[in-house]
């Protein structure tokens, strides 16, 4: 995905980590530095365009990732830059992965409710022309290391078929623990899950479950 500005200078590293401040990373020495406000605008443009492309790829009615949503949530976005081809000398973006902690009620295998706050996979997109080239795995692997989590500790917000296949192939995640919300968790989730202070246990259906908060 290409932009009118110099992505390569804006994002010096192959993977850039963005939080709610959407701060432009420090530039390489010797690179001319435009006004900081312009750099932040460029970051916001990248986030907005990635969000739109991801929504289109998943046939969502509206983007769940945008600069304004990033600014109003404590989500973390990992953005992968193309370091091989540099079209028109300005670089390109390959895709992104967005994660965040959320308080959820999830059912265990006895159908008891558990209040937990796992790291959730919220949005994930690799450009159509570059899918199935290992870029998704590179991003996911980087995120797991940075966030210090194991794949089975994650909750996935309404995963696509492609993502389910991806998780199965790269992390052997296959057997899910059935839920009544849109989050998917896998066998092993409860083994090391840090549970919130008020762990709620009861028969399924007695506690109102939150609506899918994807992107909220
Ligand atoms: N059909 C089936 N499986 C696929 C496909 C596909 N079109 N694309 C990727 N996969 C899975 C397969 O397991 C594949 O292995 P295989 O080629 O041997 O069958 C594996 O992913 C490939 O791994 P990577 O190359 O590392 O993955 P990729 O770079 O393609 O990234 C991703 C995976 C992000 C799911 C990408 O395919 C994509 O952007 N898809 C469209 C958007 C999407 O569905 N995003 C997830 C939304 S749900 C959420 O974010 C919570």
PDB file of C-alpha atoms and ligand atoms in Angstrom:
ATOM      1  CA  UNK A   1       0.000   0.000   0.000  1.00  0.00           C
ATOM      2  CA  UNK A   2       1.565   3.237  -1.178  1.00  0.00           C
ATOM      3  CA  UNK A   3       1.134   6.822  -0.068  1.00  0.00           C
ATOM      4  CA  UNK A   4       1.890  10.246  -1.534  1.00  0.00           C
ATOM      5  CA  UNK A   5       4.428  10.918   1.234  1.00  0.00           C
ATOM      6  CA  UNK A   6       7.676   9.148   2.126  1.00  0.00           C
ATOM      7  CA  UNK A   7       6.627   6.134   4.230  1.00  0.00           C
ATOM      8  CA  UNK A   8      10.188   4.895   4.295  1.00  0.00           C
ATOM      9  CA  UNK A   9      11.448   8.030   6.051  1.00  0.00           C
ATOM     10  CA  UNK A  10       8.374   8.303   8.275  1.00  0.00           C
ATOM     11  CA  UNK A  11       8.697   4.736   9.614  1.00  0.00           C
ATOM     12  CA  UNK A  12      12.411   3.888   9.797  1.00  0.00           C
ATOM     13  CA  UNK A  13      11.915   0.389  11.262  1.00  0.00           C
ATOM     14  CA  UNK A  14      10.393  -2.607   9.516  1.00  0.00           C
ATOM     15  CA  UNK A  15       7.775  -2.867  12.282  1.00  0.00           C
ATOM     16  CA  UNK A  16       6.452   0.274  13.979  1.00  0.00           C
ATOM     17  CA  UNK A  17       4.461   0.092  17.211  1.00  0.00           C
ATOM     18  CA  UNK A  18       1.764   2.760  17.555  1.00  0.00           C
ATOM     19  CA  UNK A  19      -0.310   3.515  20.641  1.00  0.00           C
ATOM     20  CA  UNK A  20      -3.044   6.057  21.365  1.00  0.00           C
ATOM     21  CA  UNK A  21      -0.608   8.952  20.972  1.00  0.00           C
ATOM     22  CA  UNK A  22       0.125   8.048  17.335  1.00  0.00           C
ATOM     23  CA  UNK A  23       3.580   9.565  17.737  1.00  0.00           C
ATOM     24  CA  UNK A  24       5.806   9.650  14.674  1.00  0.00           C
ATOM     25  CA  UNK A  25       8.956   7.610  15.412  1.00  0.00           C
ATOM     26  CA  UNK A  26      12.351   9.331  15.542  1.00  0.00           C
ATOM     27  CA  UNK A  27      13.689   9.788  12.023  1.00  0.00           C
ATOM     28  CA  UNK A  28      16.977   8.501  10.704  1.00  0.00           C
ATOM     29  CA  UNK A  29      19.881  10.899  11.164  1.00  0.00           C
ATOM     30  CA  UNK A  30      20.348  13.033   8.097  1.00  0.00           C
ATOM     31  CA  UNK A  31      16.678  12.818   7.048  1.00  0.00           C
ATOM     32  CA  UNK A  32      14.959  16.168   6.632  1.00  0.00           C
ATOM     33  CA  UNK A  33      12.336  16.617   9.341  1.00  0.00           C
ATOM     34  CA  UNK A  34       9.015  18.165   8.363  1.00  0.00           C
ATOM     35  CA  UNK A  35       6.878  19.800  11.060  1.00  0.00           C
ATOM     36  CA  UNK A  36       5.852  17.279  13.729  1.00  0.00           C
ATOM     37  CA  UNK A  37       2.199  18.025  13.127  1.00  0.00           C
ATOM     38  CA  UNK A  38       2.593  17.020   9.464  1.00  0.00           C
ATOM     39  CA  UNK A  39       4.280  13.763  10.464  1.00  0.00           C
ATOM     40  CA  UNK A  40       1.449  12.936  12.841  1.00  0.00           C
ATOM     41  CA  UNK A  41      -1.049  13.680  10.070  1.00  0.00           C
ATOM     42  CA  UNK A  42       0.811  11.190   7.869  1.00  0.00           C
ATOM     43  CA  UNK A  43       0.637   8.533  10.609  1.00  0.00           C
ATOM     44  CA  UNK A  44      -3.101   9.187  10.928  1.00  0.00           C
ATOM     45  CA  UNK A  45      -3.544   8.826   7.172  1.00  0.00           C
ATOM     46  CA  UNK A  46      -1.735   5.466   7.229  1.00  0.00           C
ATOM     47  CA  UNK A  47      -3.895   4.205  10.123  1.00  0.00           C
ATOM     48  CA  UNK A  48      -7.111   5.348   8.440  1.00  0.00           C
ATOM     49  CA  UNK A  49      -6.202   3.799   5.088  1.00  0.00           C
ATOM     50  CA  UNK A  50      -5.120   0.497   6.677  1.00  0.00           C
ATOM     51  CA  UNK A  51      -8.382   0.402   8.627  1.00  0.00           C
ATOM     52  CA  UNK A  52     -10.411   0.929   5.472  1.00  0.00           C
ATOM     53  CA  UNK A  53      -8.505  -1.737   3.544  1.00  0.00           C
ATOM     54  CA  UNK A  54      -8.939  -4.236   6.380  1.00  0.00           C
ATOM     55  CA  UNK A  55     -12.676  -3.567   6.610  1.00  0.00           C
ATOM     56  CA  UNK A  56     -13.005  -4.065   2.860  1.00  0.00           C
ATOM     57  CA  UNK A  57     -11.052  -7.332   3.004  1.00  0.00           C
ATOM     58  CA  UNK A  58     -13.320  -8.617   5.786  1.00  0.00           C
ATOM     59  CA  UNK A  59     -16.544  -7.270   4.225  1.00  0.00           C
ATOM     60  CA  UNK A  60     -17.241  -5.188   7.319  1.00  0.00           C
ATOM     61  CA  UNK A  61     -19.797  -2.390   6.965  1.00  0.00           C
ATOM     62  CA  UNK A  62     -17.330   0.164   8.421  1.00  0.00           C
ATOM     63  CA  UNK A  63     -13.681   0.248   9.518  1.00  0.00           C
ATOM     64  CA  UNK A  64     -12.968  -0.899  13.059  1.00  0.00           C
ATOM     65  CA  UNK A  65      -9.523   0.683  12.933  1.00  0.00           C
ATOM     66  CA  UNK A  66      -9.045   4.418  12.442  1.00  0.00           C
ATOM     67  CA  UNK A  67      -6.824   7.161  13.830  1.00  0.00           C
ATOM     68  CA  UNK A  68      -9.650   8.558  15.956  1.00  0.00           C
ATOM     69  CA  UNK A  69     -10.441   5.112  17.435  1.00  0.00           C
ATOM     70  CA  UNK A  70      -6.768   4.576  18.161  1.00  0.00           C
ATOM     71  CA  UNK A  71      -6.663   7.912  19.993  1.00  0.00           C
ATOM     72  CA  UNK A  72      -9.655   7.068  22.154  1.00  0.00           C
ATOM     73  CA  UNK A  73      -8.631   3.498  23.093  1.00  0.00           C
ATOM     74  CA  UNK A  74      -5.650   1.860  24.664  1.00  0.00           C
ATOM     75  CA  UNK A  75      -4.990  -0.324  21.658  1.00  0.00           C
ATOM     76  CA  UNK A  76      -1.605  -1.105  20.168  1.00  0.00           C
ATOM     77  CA  UNK A  77      -1.036  -1.306  16.450  1.00  0.00           C
ATOM     78  CA  UNK A  78       1.913  -3.090  14.848  1.00  0.00           C
ATOM     79  CA  UNK A  79       2.540  -1.747  11.333  1.00  0.00           C
ATOM     80  CA  UNK A  80       4.707  -3.684   8.883  1.00  0.00           C
ATOM     81  CA  UNK A  81       6.638  -1.771   6.232  1.00  0.00           C
ATOM     82  CA  UNK A  82       7.931  -3.162   2.958  1.00  0.00           C
ATOM     83  CA  UNK A  83      11.699  -3.036   3.124  1.00  0.00           C
ATOM     84  CA  UNK A  84      12.319  -4.725  -0.224  1.00  0.00           C
ATOM     85  CA  UNK A  85      10.546  -2.850  -3.003  1.00  0.00           C
ATOM     86  CA  UNK A  86      10.567   0.894  -2.635  1.00  0.00           C
ATOM     87  CA  UNK A  87       8.087   2.121  -5.237  1.00  0.00           C
ATOM     88  CA  UNK A  88       8.949   5.622  -6.396  1.00  0.00           C
ATOM     89  CA  UNK A  89      11.446   5.733  -3.542  1.00  0.00           C
ATOM     90  CA  UNK A  90       8.722   6.348  -0.973  1.00  0.00           C
ATOM     91  CA  UNK A  91       8.265   2.916   0.525  1.00  0.00           C
ATOM     92  CA  UNK A  92       5.060   0.977   1.127  1.00  0.00           C
ATOM     93  CA  UNK A  93       3.055  -0.594   3.939  1.00  0.00           C
ATOM     94  CA  UNK A  94       2.387  -4.345   3.943  1.00  0.00           C
ATOM     95  CA  UNK A  95      -0.182  -4.602   6.731  1.00  0.00           C
ATOM     96  CA  UNK A  96      -0.938  -4.314  10.432  1.00  0.00           C
ATOM     97  CA  UNK A  97      -2.057  -6.123  13.562  1.00  0.00           C
ATOM     98  CA  UNK A  98      -4.085  -4.389  16.292  1.00  0.00           C
ATOM     99  CA  UNK A  99      -4.343  -5.740  19.830  1.00  0.00           C
ATOM    100  CA  UNK A 100      -5.710  -4.546  23.159  1.00  0.00           C
ATOM    101  CA  UNK A 101      -6.716  -5.741  26.619  1.00  0.00           C
ATOM    102  CA  UNK A 102     -10.454  -6.120  27.203  1.00  0.00           C
ATOM    103  CA  UNK A 103     -12.576  -7.186  30.127  1.00  0.00           C
ATOM    104  CA  UNK A 104     -14.632 -10.122  28.938  1.00  0.00           C
ATOM    105  CA  UNK A 105     -16.922 -12.765  30.348  1.00  0.00           C
ATOM    106  CA  UNK A 106     -15.909 -16.070  28.844  1.00  0.00           C
ATOM    107  CA  UNK A 107     -17.239 -19.568  29.358  1.00  0.00           C
ATOM    108  CA  UNK A 108     -14.917 -22.348  30.404  1.00  0.00           C
ATOM    109  CA  UNK A 109     -15.400 -25.988  29.424  1.00  0.00           C
ATOM    110  CA  UNK A 110     -17.898 -26.435  32.316  1.00  0.00           C
ATOM    111  CA  UNK A 111     -19.908 -23.523  30.887  1.00  0.00           C
ATOM    112  CA  UNK A 112     -19.135 -21.367  33.909  1.00  0.00           C
ATOM    113  CA  UNK A 113     -18.658 -17.630  33.401  1.00  0.00           C
ATOM    114  CA  UNK A 114     -15.210 -16.216  34.046  1.00  0.00           C
ATOM    115  CA  UNK A 115     -14.361 -12.552  34.128  1.00  0.00           C
ATOM    116  CA  UNK A 116     -10.992 -12.160  32.478  1.00  0.00           C
ATOM    117  CA  UNK A 117      -8.958  -9.434  30.832  1.00  0.00           C
ATOM    118  CA  UNK A 118      -6.973 -11.099  28.082  1.00  0.00           C
ATOM    119  CA  UNK A 119      -5.004  -9.546  25.268  1.00  0.00           C
ATOM    120  CA  UNK A 120      -7.364  -9.589  22.290  1.00  0.00           C
ATOM    121  CA  UNK A 121      -6.629  -9.743  18.586  1.00  0.00           C
ATOM    122  CA  UNK A 122      -8.826  -6.937  17.301  1.00  0.00           C
ATOM    123  CA  UNK A 123      -7.855  -6.373  13.673  1.00  0.00           C
ATOM    124  CA  UNK A 124      -5.313  -7.951  11.345  1.00  0.00           C
ATOM    125  CA  UNK A 125      -4.649  -7.259   7.689  1.00  0.00           C
ATOM    126  CA  UNK A 126      -1.993  -8.016   5.105  1.00  0.00           C
ATOM    127  CA  UNK A 127      -2.278  -6.402   1.680  1.00  0.00           C
ATOM    128  CA  UNK A 128      -4.048  -8.676  -0.821  1.00  0.00           C
ATOM    129  CA  UNK A 129      -1.015  -8.882  -3.111  1.00  0.00           C
ATOM    130  CA  UNK A 130       1.202 -10.102  -0.272  1.00  0.00           C
ATOM    131  CA  UNK A 131      -0.961 -12.579   1.649  1.00  0.00           C
ATOM    132  CA  UNK A 132       0.419 -16.098   2.172  1.00  0.00           C
ATOM    133  CA  UNK A 133       4.028 -14.845   1.996  1.00  0.00           C
ATOM    134  CA  UNK A 134       4.733 -15.145   5.726  1.00  0.00           C
ATOM    135  CA  UNK A 135       4.206 -11.449   6.534  1.00  0.00           C
ATOM    136  CA  UNK A 136       1.273 -12.124   8.864  1.00  0.00           C
ATOM    137  CA  UNK A 137       3.366 -14.594  10.794  1.00  0.00           C
ATOM    138  CA  UNK A 138       6.234 -12.117  11.054  1.00  0.00           C
ATOM    139  CA  UNK A 139       3.920  -9.467  12.539  1.00  0.00           C
ATOM    140  CA  UNK A 140       2.160 -11.919  14.868  1.00  0.00           C
ATOM    141  CA  UNK A 141       5.441 -13.343  16.122  1.00  0.00           C
ATOM    142  CA  UNK A 142       6.798  -9.852  16.829  1.00  0.00           C
ATOM    143  CA  UNK A 143       3.615  -8.933  18.707  1.00  0.00           C
ATOM    144  CA  UNK A 144       3.740 -12.103  20.865  1.00  0.00           C
ATOM    145  CA  UNK A 145       7.292 -11.286  21.894  1.00  0.00           C
ATOM    146  CA  UNK A 146       6.616  -7.621  22.608  1.00  0.00           C
ATOM    147  CA  UNK A 147       3.441  -8.335  24.573  1.00  0.00           C
ATOM    148  CA  UNK A 148       4.987 -11.379  26.286  1.00  0.00           C
ATOM    149  CA  UNK A 149       1.992 -13.618  25.673  1.00  0.00           C
ATOM    150  CA  UNK A 150       1.526 -17.152  24.419  1.00  0.00           C
ATOM    151  CA  UNK A 151      -0.881 -17.709  21.517  1.00  0.00           C
ATOM    152  CA  UNK A 152      -3.350 -19.761  23.632  1.00  0.00           C
ATOM    153  CA  UNK A 153      -3.699 -16.876  26.104  1.00  0.00           C
ATOM    154  CA  UNK A 154      -5.244 -14.642  23.434  1.00  0.00           C
ATOM    155  CA  UNK A 155      -8.902 -13.946  22.748  1.00  0.00           C
ATOM    156  CA  UNK A 156      -9.733 -13.330  19.095  1.00  0.00           C
ATOM    157  CA  UNK A 157     -12.483 -10.928  18.151  1.00  0.00           C
ATOM    158  CA  UNK A 158     -14.651 -12.540  15.459  1.00  0.00           C
ATOM    159  CA  UNK A 159     -11.833 -14.224  13.522  1.00  0.00           C
ATOM    160  CA  UNK A 160     -12.167 -14.685   9.771  1.00  0.00           C
ATOM    161  CA  UNK A 161     -11.715 -18.135   8.233  1.00  0.00           C
ATOM    162  CA  UNK A 162      -8.290 -17.025   6.996  1.00  0.00           C
ATOM    163  CA  UNK A 163      -7.249 -16.065  10.514  1.00  0.00           C
ATOM    164  CA  UNK A 164      -8.527 -19.346  11.980  1.00  0.00           C
ATOM    165  CA  UNK A 165      -6.478 -21.224   9.382  1.00  0.00           C
ATOM    166  CA  UNK A 166      -3.488 -18.989  10.122  1.00  0.00           C
ATOM    167  CA  UNK A 167      -3.686 -19.697  13.882  1.00  0.00           C
ATOM    168  CA  UNK A 168      -4.062 -23.396  13.274  1.00  0.00           C
ATOM    169  CA  UNK A 169      -1.137 -23.562  10.865  1.00  0.00           C
ATOM    170  CA  UNK A 170       1.380 -21.454  12.779  1.00  0.00           C
ATOM    171  CA  UNK A 171       0.354 -22.020  16.405  1.00  0.00           C
ATOM    172  CA  UNK A 172      -1.575 -25.302  16.387  1.00  0.00           C
ATOM    173  CA  UNK A 173      -4.633 -23.530  17.762  1.00  0.00           C
ATOM    174  CA  UNK A 174      -7.591 -25.644  16.764  1.00  0.00           C
ATOM    175  CA  UNK A 175      -9.938 -26.681  19.558  1.00  0.00           C
ATOM    176  CA  UNK A 176     -12.050 -23.734  20.640  1.00  0.00           C
ATOM    177  CA  UNK A 177     -13.925 -23.313  23.922  1.00  0.00           C
ATOM    178  CA  UNK A 178     -17.484 -22.438  22.794  1.00  0.00           C
ATOM    179  CA  UNK A 179     -18.627 -18.924  23.697  1.00  0.00           C
ATOM    180  CA  UNK A 180     -21.869 -16.992  23.409  1.00  0.00           C
ATOM    181  CA  UNK A 181     -20.188 -13.748  22.392  1.00  0.00           C
ATOM    182  CA  UNK A 182     -18.092 -13.058  19.286  1.00  0.00           C
ATOM    183  CA  UNK A 183     -14.742 -13.805  20.874  1.00  0.00           C
ATOM    184  CA  UNK A 184     -12.948 -17.055  20.175  1.00  0.00           C
ATOM    185  CA  UNK A 185     -10.658 -18.664  22.735  1.00  0.00           C
ATOM    186  CA  UNK A 186      -8.748 -21.894  22.405  1.00  0.00           C
ATOM    187  CA  UNK A 187      -8.039 -24.882  24.592  1.00  0.00           C
ATOM    188  CA  UNK A 188      -5.361 -23.905  27.109  1.00  0.00           C
ATOM    189  CA  UNK A 189      -6.753 -20.383  27.556  1.00  0.00           C
ATOM    190  CA  UNK A 190      -7.602 -20.968  31.215  1.00  0.00           C
ATOM    191  CA  UNK A 191      -4.391 -22.783  32.064  1.00  0.00           C
ATOM    192  CA  UNK A 192      -2.355 -19.617  32.585  1.00  0.00           C
ATOM    193  CA  UNK A 193      -4.977 -16.911  32.345  1.00  0.00           C
ATOM    194  CA  UNK A 194      -4.658 -14.138  34.871  1.00  0.00           C
ATOM    195  CA  UNK A 195      -8.249 -13.689  36.063  1.00  0.00           C
ATOM    196  CA  UNK A 196      -9.683 -10.336  37.123  1.00  0.00           C
ATOM    197  CA  UNK A 197     -10.382  -9.697  40.812  1.00  0.00           C
ATOM    198  CA  UNK A 198     -14.080 -10.554  40.563  1.00  0.00           C
ATOM    199  CA  UNK A 199     -14.160 -13.995  38.975  1.00  0.00           C
ATOM    200  CA  UNK A 200     -17.789 -14.767  38.253  1.00  0.00           C
ATOM    201  CA  UNK A 201     -18.833 -18.357  38.060  1.00  0.00           C
ATOM    202  CA  UNK A 202     -22.352 -19.491  37.306  1.00  0.00           C
ATOM    203  CA  UNK A 203     -24.508 -21.330  34.800  1.00  0.00           C
ATOM    204  CA  UNK A 204     -24.375 -19.960  31.289  1.00  0.00           C
ATOM    205  CA  UNK A 205     -26.880 -17.256  30.528  1.00  0.00           C
ATOM    206  CA  UNK A 206     -27.350 -15.878  34.041  1.00  0.00           C
ATOM    207  CA  UNK A 207     -25.007 -12.934  33.506  1.00  0.00           C
ATOM    208  CA  UNK A 208     -25.710 -10.433  30.745  1.00  0.00           C
ATOM    209  CA  UNK A 209     -22.886 -10.696  28.271  1.00  0.00           C
ATOM    210  CA  UNK A 210     -21.431  -7.573  26.696  1.00  0.00           C
ATOM    211  CA  UNK A 211     -22.178  -6.884  23.071  1.00  0.00           C
ATOM    212  CA  UNK A 212     -19.258  -7.469  20.812  1.00  0.00           C
ATOM    213  CA  UNK A 213     -17.128  -4.417  21.513  1.00  0.00           C
ATOM    214  CA  UNK A 214     -14.904  -4.912  18.419  1.00  0.00           C
ATOM    215  CA  UNK A 215     -13.026  -1.740  17.805  1.00  0.00           C
ATOM    216  CA  UNK A 216     -14.839   0.148  20.555  1.00  0.00           C
TER     217      UNK A 216
HETATM  218  N1  LIG B   1      -7.234 -18.888   2.564  1.00  0.00           N
HETATM  219  C1  LIG B   1      -7.012 -19.758   3.550  1.00  0.00           C
HETATM  220  N2  LIG B   1      -6.025 -19.614   4.492  1.00  0.00           N
HETATM  221  C2  LIG B   1      -5.264 -18.500   4.409  1.00  0.00           C
HETATM  222  C3  LIG B   1      -5.458 -17.531   3.401  1.00  0.00           C
HETATM  223  C4  LIG B   1      -6.487 -17.767   2.444  1.00  0.00           C
HETATM  224  N3  LIG B   1      -6.731 -16.931   1.424  1.00  0.00           N
HETATM  225  N4  LIG B   1      -4.559 -16.546   3.584  1.00  0.00           N
HETATM  226  C5  LIG B   1      -3.804 -16.891   4.665  1.00  0.00           C
HETATM  227  N5  LIG B   1      -4.236 -18.068   5.163  1.00  0.00           N
HETATM  228  C6  LIG B   1      -3.671 -18.800   6.328  1.00  0.00           C
HETATM  229  C7  LIG B   1      -3.253 -20.192   5.875  1.00  0.00           C
HETATM  230  O1  LIG B   1      -3.127 -21.007   7.021  1.00  0.00           O
HETATM  231  C8  LIG B   1      -1.884 -19.904   5.283  1.00  0.00           C
HETATM  232  O2  LIG B   1      -1.080 -21.060   5.147  1.00  0.00           O
HETATM  233  P1  LIG B   1      -1.109 -21.845   3.702  1.00  0.00           P
HETATM  234  O3  LIG B   1      -0.817 -20.819   2.670  1.00  0.00           O
HETATM  235  O4  LIG B   1      -0.044 -22.891   3.853  1.00  0.00           O
HETATM  236  O5  LIG B   1      -2.494 -22.420   3.571  1.00  0.00           O
HETATM  237  C9  LIG B   1      -1.318 -18.969   6.310  1.00  0.00           C
HETATM  238  O6  LIG B   1      -2.444 -18.166   6.732  1.00  0.00           O
HETATM  239  C10 LIG B   1      -0.249 -18.087   5.715  1.00  0.00           C
HETATM  240  O7  LIG B   1       0.443 -17.436   6.744  1.00  0.00           O
HETATM  241  P2  LIG B   1       1.029 -15.982   6.457  1.00  0.00           P
HETATM  242  O8  LIG B   1       1.565 -15.890   5.065  1.00  0.00           O
HETATM  243  O9  LIG B   1       1.961 -15.628   7.562  1.00  0.00           O
HETATM  244  O10 LIG B   1      -0.313 -15.115   6.594  1.00  0.00           O
HETATM  245  P3  LIG B   1      -0.725 -13.778   5.825  1.00  0.00           P
HETATM  246  O11 LIG B   1       0.452 -12.909   5.586  1.00  0.00           O
HETATM  247  O12 LIG B   1      -1.579 -14.104   4.640  1.00  0.00           O
HETATM  248  O13 LIG B   1      -1.657 -13.059   6.921  1.00  0.00           O
HETATM  249  C11 LIG B   1      -4.026 -12.737   7.359  1.00  0.00           C
HETATM  250  C12 LIG B   1      -2.805 -13.692   7.429  1.00  0.00           C
HETATM  251  C13 LIG B   1      -3.740 -11.473   8.182  1.00  0.00           C
HETATM  252  C14 LIG B   1      -5.252 -13.456   7.916  1.00  0.00           C
HETATM  253  C15 LIG B   1      -4.218 -12.320   5.882  1.00  0.00           C
HETATM  254  O14 LIG B   1      -4.493 -13.465   5.123  1.00  0.00           O
HETATM  255  C16 LIG B   1      -5.318 -11.294   5.652  1.00  0.00           C
HETATM  256  O15 LIG B   1      -5.087 -10.095   5.741  1.00  0.00           O
HETATM  257  N6  LIG B   1      -6.539 -11.758   5.339  1.00  0.00           N
HETATM  258  C17 LIG B   1      -7.668 -10.867   5.032  1.00  0.00           C
HETATM  259  C18 LIG B   1      -8.145 -10.092   6.250  1.00  0.00           C
HETATM  260  C19 LIG B   1      -8.502 -11.003   7.403  1.00  0.00           C
HETATM  261  O16 LIG B   1      -9.198 -12.006   7.255  1.00  0.00           O
HETATM  262  N7  LIG B   1      -8.018 -10.597   8.617  1.00  0.00           N
HETATM  263  C20 LIG B   1      -8.352 -11.241   9.885  1.00  0.00           C
HETATM  264  C21 LIG B   1      -9.643 -10.647  10.379  1.00  0.00           C
HETATM  265  S1  LIG B   1     -10.233 -11.238  11.934  1.00  0.00           S
HETATM  266  C22 LIG B   1      -9.413 -10.311  13.112  1.00  0.00           C
HETATM  267  O17 LIG B   1      -8.631  -9.489  12.816  1.00  0.00           O
HETATM  268  C23 LIG B   1      -9.686 -10.533  14.567  1.00  0.00           C
END
